[in-house]
Amino acid sequence: MLTLRMLRFLSGAALLCLALSNLNAQTPESTPVKVTGKVADAVNGKPVEYASVVLLQQTDSSMVTGMYTTPAGTFAFNSVVPGIYVLRITFMGYDKLEKAIRVTAGKNAFAGTLHLQAAGKVLNAVEIKAEKPAFSMQIDRQVFDAGSMINAEGGTGTDILKNIPSVDVDIDDNVTLRGKSVTIYVDGKPSPFGDAKTALQMIPAESIDRVEVINNPSAKFEAQGGGGIINIVLKKDKAIGYNVMFNAGVATRGQVNGSANASLRMRRFNFFGNYNGRYESIGGSGYSSRQNLVPDSSHTTFFSQDSRNNNRNGNNGGRFGFDYFLDDHNTFTIAEGINHNFGKNEDNIFLNYLNENHETIRDGNRNNTSRNDGYNNNTSLNYKHTFRKPNQELTAYVSYSGNRSASNSDYHTQYRKAGVDTLANPNWQQNTGKNGNRFWNIQSDYTMPFGKKGKLEAGVKSTLRHISNDYTAMLYNWDLQTFRKSNQLSNQYDYEEDIHAGYLNFANAFGNLGYQVGIRAEQSYLKGYSFTRDTTVDNKFFNLFPSMFLKYNMPKNQNQSLVFNYSTRIDRPNFDQLLPYFNNSDPQNIRIGNPELKPALSHKFEMSYSVYYPKSNNYFSTSTYYAQTNDNIDRISTLDTVTGVTTTKPMNLATQQNIGGNVSYSLNLFKWWKVNANLNLEYNKLTSVTVSNENFSYGLNANTQFRLPSRYSIELSGHYRSPRIQPQGTFRAMNGIDLGVRKEVLKNKALVIALNISDLLNTQQYSSHYETPVFIQDYERKRATRFIRINVRYRFGKMDPNLFKKKKVQPEEEEKQEEKEEEKPKEKGRL
């Protein structure tokens, strides 16, 4: 339900946006200067209808305004401020065209007839086609082209992120950025399907257009996530016509996947939808060995666990919706998503307890089985209004997500003492769980340009989340021959998290120096209650998050830029960390929650230099950064010297400092061979009264791609990450190499067949080393990461602006229409 407090907040914010809009309406505009032109086919000279024409600032390539060409191929921009601009024209089937144009005060500018060349050229039997750069740098983010990642074909959003530098995906598919937690966005909004892990796993890699990594987000973005924000931008065709894509794959690890995506653009409507399904069966193993420096009551000095597991899981679901273009300035988007996920896990653990002479005291076998089944739905409504003044817009967005899930598990443990043949009654535990999650996201943003390069942004946002959890643990009583509920292991819990925010951003430029300053205010309410333990969580936090960005374009070379930015971030404890649960799925390594957790605040600085070489299409960037996190949240383990059981608990442990540098280079050796490499160097330090740890670490990501004759492409990629500290030890080094081959078939590459070999040398595994005054432990986990996957993608469609016309326009009518457009050009909506 919408609280009174939230309604007051949103009402005040709406008044703020209205005041800003009225203020802009009272500001006199400069004398209108018009820019016109025409787009035509370079071969036959015919006009190109509905080509995308975008007007960019020449200094920083930022977008000023944009429109589609008319049926006569013409375009016209009104109220353009005098200066130097770049016209960028794109249309499916043609190479991108860019042309510089100077706009002089008091004089309309005619760009002339711009001729588009058909895409694709053949040189020496090696096909070269126009394509987006694999990597580019903007003022506040790094942009990676997902379509160039051959190794991710047939995978998910998680597989795409594994190819992104500085992004780590662990064995459980948890994502971190430079070792810190990260917030996942989809199309600029929080992920619509549950948690980030679930959202990434249900997005097919083929539906992702690009990935934007924002290490230091501005005040416009929510402050959650010490590592920053990763924005997944999905493909979406908006040209007149229809487009359909089918995708299917199979892998040796027992995986099958399939998806269908379609879009249909008519005059006022753009319909889109997708449906995907995935199933996989993955085996794995784990091994841990611990030395107790203080023997427990059973005189155990050494303890080891050897496990084998098999995880079978799957999901299927889809998302459907449409854009409605009410007129040139108002667009509505409605979308609905559904998803079903399920899984069954089996884990067999052998336990071995030894004395100081490495002699077995007792051993045991533990069998764990679990099942889960969940449903999720998401409904969203988006509204966008563009004003007549270029780059001025108002947006509003509302979404609701709801999910419910059920789970059950069975833990069966049998112990045997050394030299004793008679077995004691096993420990037998059965568990059931029910979970529910309701999530509202409400936001509105307003952008108002002023002067030649100025811009003011303001917005408000509220997120309301309610989580309910009912977990029941039943222990078998052998004397009574029945199950009895365990109050210690069971837990019924309700949790609410309300976050209200507002922000202001101000941007302008002096000559070659551009700047942006902003402030964001967030009020958080975290409330929870455990019915089982009669425990309450009631926290509220108010925080201000300033941000600043400076960008300097070199006067003698506009392809070089120097960027400095500063931002503040927060890591609020999540539901799983605050929940006062007691997880005994591993009886010797218990996990519990901590209702006393406080948020961790981070201050982040970064300075970067980048240069683009237009002739070779090469790109180079380097950066240095510093981050300090106070009250850093991390897990710490303690050993009970009586029972010999370790307990792991999240705590506000220490102050963490990260000082690092990053170098990225995109090199086109030949038109058919390119190399991308990224090196990250970092010094990490943890300091507190109880914990102190530091080390120097580095990570290297590299890939090379070859475009061969007969439409073959090959990609070889690899990564290495050196050991990284944790509060009580280190995460050990990780590395892996992937190989992918892609074959494009049929006319217009409608059919694509890809063969991938993941973890070619079978080296990827997760391992860590813990060292405390009372115990030393080494831990390793391994999944079936080496596998072969074959994926087939077929795409067809027709992009034709005349497709849904009742009557074709004749050549003589085109001439009349062109003359009419020249006399009175009509402004189109923004892109």
Short mmCIF file of N, CA and C in Angstrom, two decimals, residues 178-180 602-603 605 625-629 632 656-660 682-685 724-725:
data_model
loop_
_atom_site.label_atom_id
_atom_site.label_comp_id
_atom_site.label_asym_id
_atom_site.label_seq_id
_atom_site.Cartn_x
_atom_site.Cartn_y
_atom_site.Cartn_z
N ARG A 178 34.77 -4.69 -9.37
CA ARG A 178 35.97 -4.32 -8.61
C ARG A 178 35.85 -4.78 -7.16
N GLY A 179 35.29 -5.98 -6.98
CA GLY A 179 35.19 -6.59 -5.67
C GLY A 179 34.06 -6.07 -4.81
N LYS A 180 33.20 -5.19 -5.34
CA LYS A 180 32.12 -4.60 -4.57
C LYS A 180 30.76 -5.01 -5.14
N SER A 602 30.44 4.60 0.89
CA SER A 602 31.67 4.63 0.11
C SER A 602 31.85 6.00 -0.54
N HIS A 603 33.09 6.48 -0.55
CA HIS A 603 33.48 7.67 -1.29
C HIS A 603 34.40 7.22 -2.42
N PHE A 605 36.54 8.20 -6.07
CA PHE A 605 37.15 9.17 -6.98
C PHE A 605 37.73 8.41 -8.17
N TYR A 625 41.89 5.29 -9.77
CA TYR A 625 40.74 5.48 -8.88
C TYR A 625 41.11 5.22 -7.42
N TYR A 626 40.29 5.77 -6.56
CA TYR A 626 40.44 5.56 -5.11
C TYR A 626 39.05 5.45 -4.51
N ALA A 627 38.86 4.49 -3.62
CA ALA A 627 37.57 4.31 -2.95
C ALA A 627 37.81 3.96 -1.49
N GLN A 628 37.00 4.55 -0.63
CA GLN A 628 37.05 4.21 0.79
C GLN A 628 35.65 3.89 1.27
N THR A 629 35.50 2.74 1.89
CA THR A 629 34.21 2.28 2.40
C THR A 629 34.29 2.19 3.91
N ASN A 632 32.37 -1.34 6.33
CA ASN A 632 32.24 -2.32 5.26
C ASN A 632 31.57 -3.60 5.77
N GLN A 656 37.52 -0.17 4.44
CA GLN A 656 38.20 -0.75 3.29
C GLN A 656 38.65 0.35 2.35
N GLN A 657 39.90 0.27 1.91
CA GLN A 657 40.46 1.23 0.96
C GLN A 657 40.92 0.49 -0.29
N ASN A 658 40.59 1.05 -1.45
CA ASN A 658 41.01 0.50 -2.74
C ASN A 658 41.66 1.60 -3.56
N ILE A 659 42.89 1.37 -3.96
CA ILE A 659 43.60 2.29 -4.85
C ILE A 659 44.00 1.49 -6.08
N GLY A 660 43.61 1.98 -7.26
CA GLY A 660 43.87 1.17 -8.44
C GLY A 660 44.04 1.97 -9.71
N GLU A 682 45.37 -3.11 -8.49
CA GLU A 682 44.67 -2.59 -7.31
C GLU A 682 45.38 -2.97 -6.02
N TYR A 683 45.44 -1.99 -5.11
CA TYR A 683 45.94 -2.22 -3.76
C TYR A 683 44.75 -2.14 -2.81
N ASN A 684 44.55 -3.19 -2.01
CA ASN A 684 43.40 -3.29 -1.11
C ASN A 684 43.87 -3.35 0.33
N LYS A 685 43.13 -2.67 1.21
CA LYS A 685 43.50 -2.66 2.62
C LYS A 685 42.25 -2.65 3.48
N ARG A 724 42.81 -12.15 -4.03
CA ARG A 724 42.21 -10.92 -3.49
C ARG A 724 41.89 -11.15 -2.02
N ILE A 725 42.09 -10.11 -1.21
CA ILE A 725 41.92 -10.28 0.23
C ILE A 725 40.45 -10.38 0.61
#
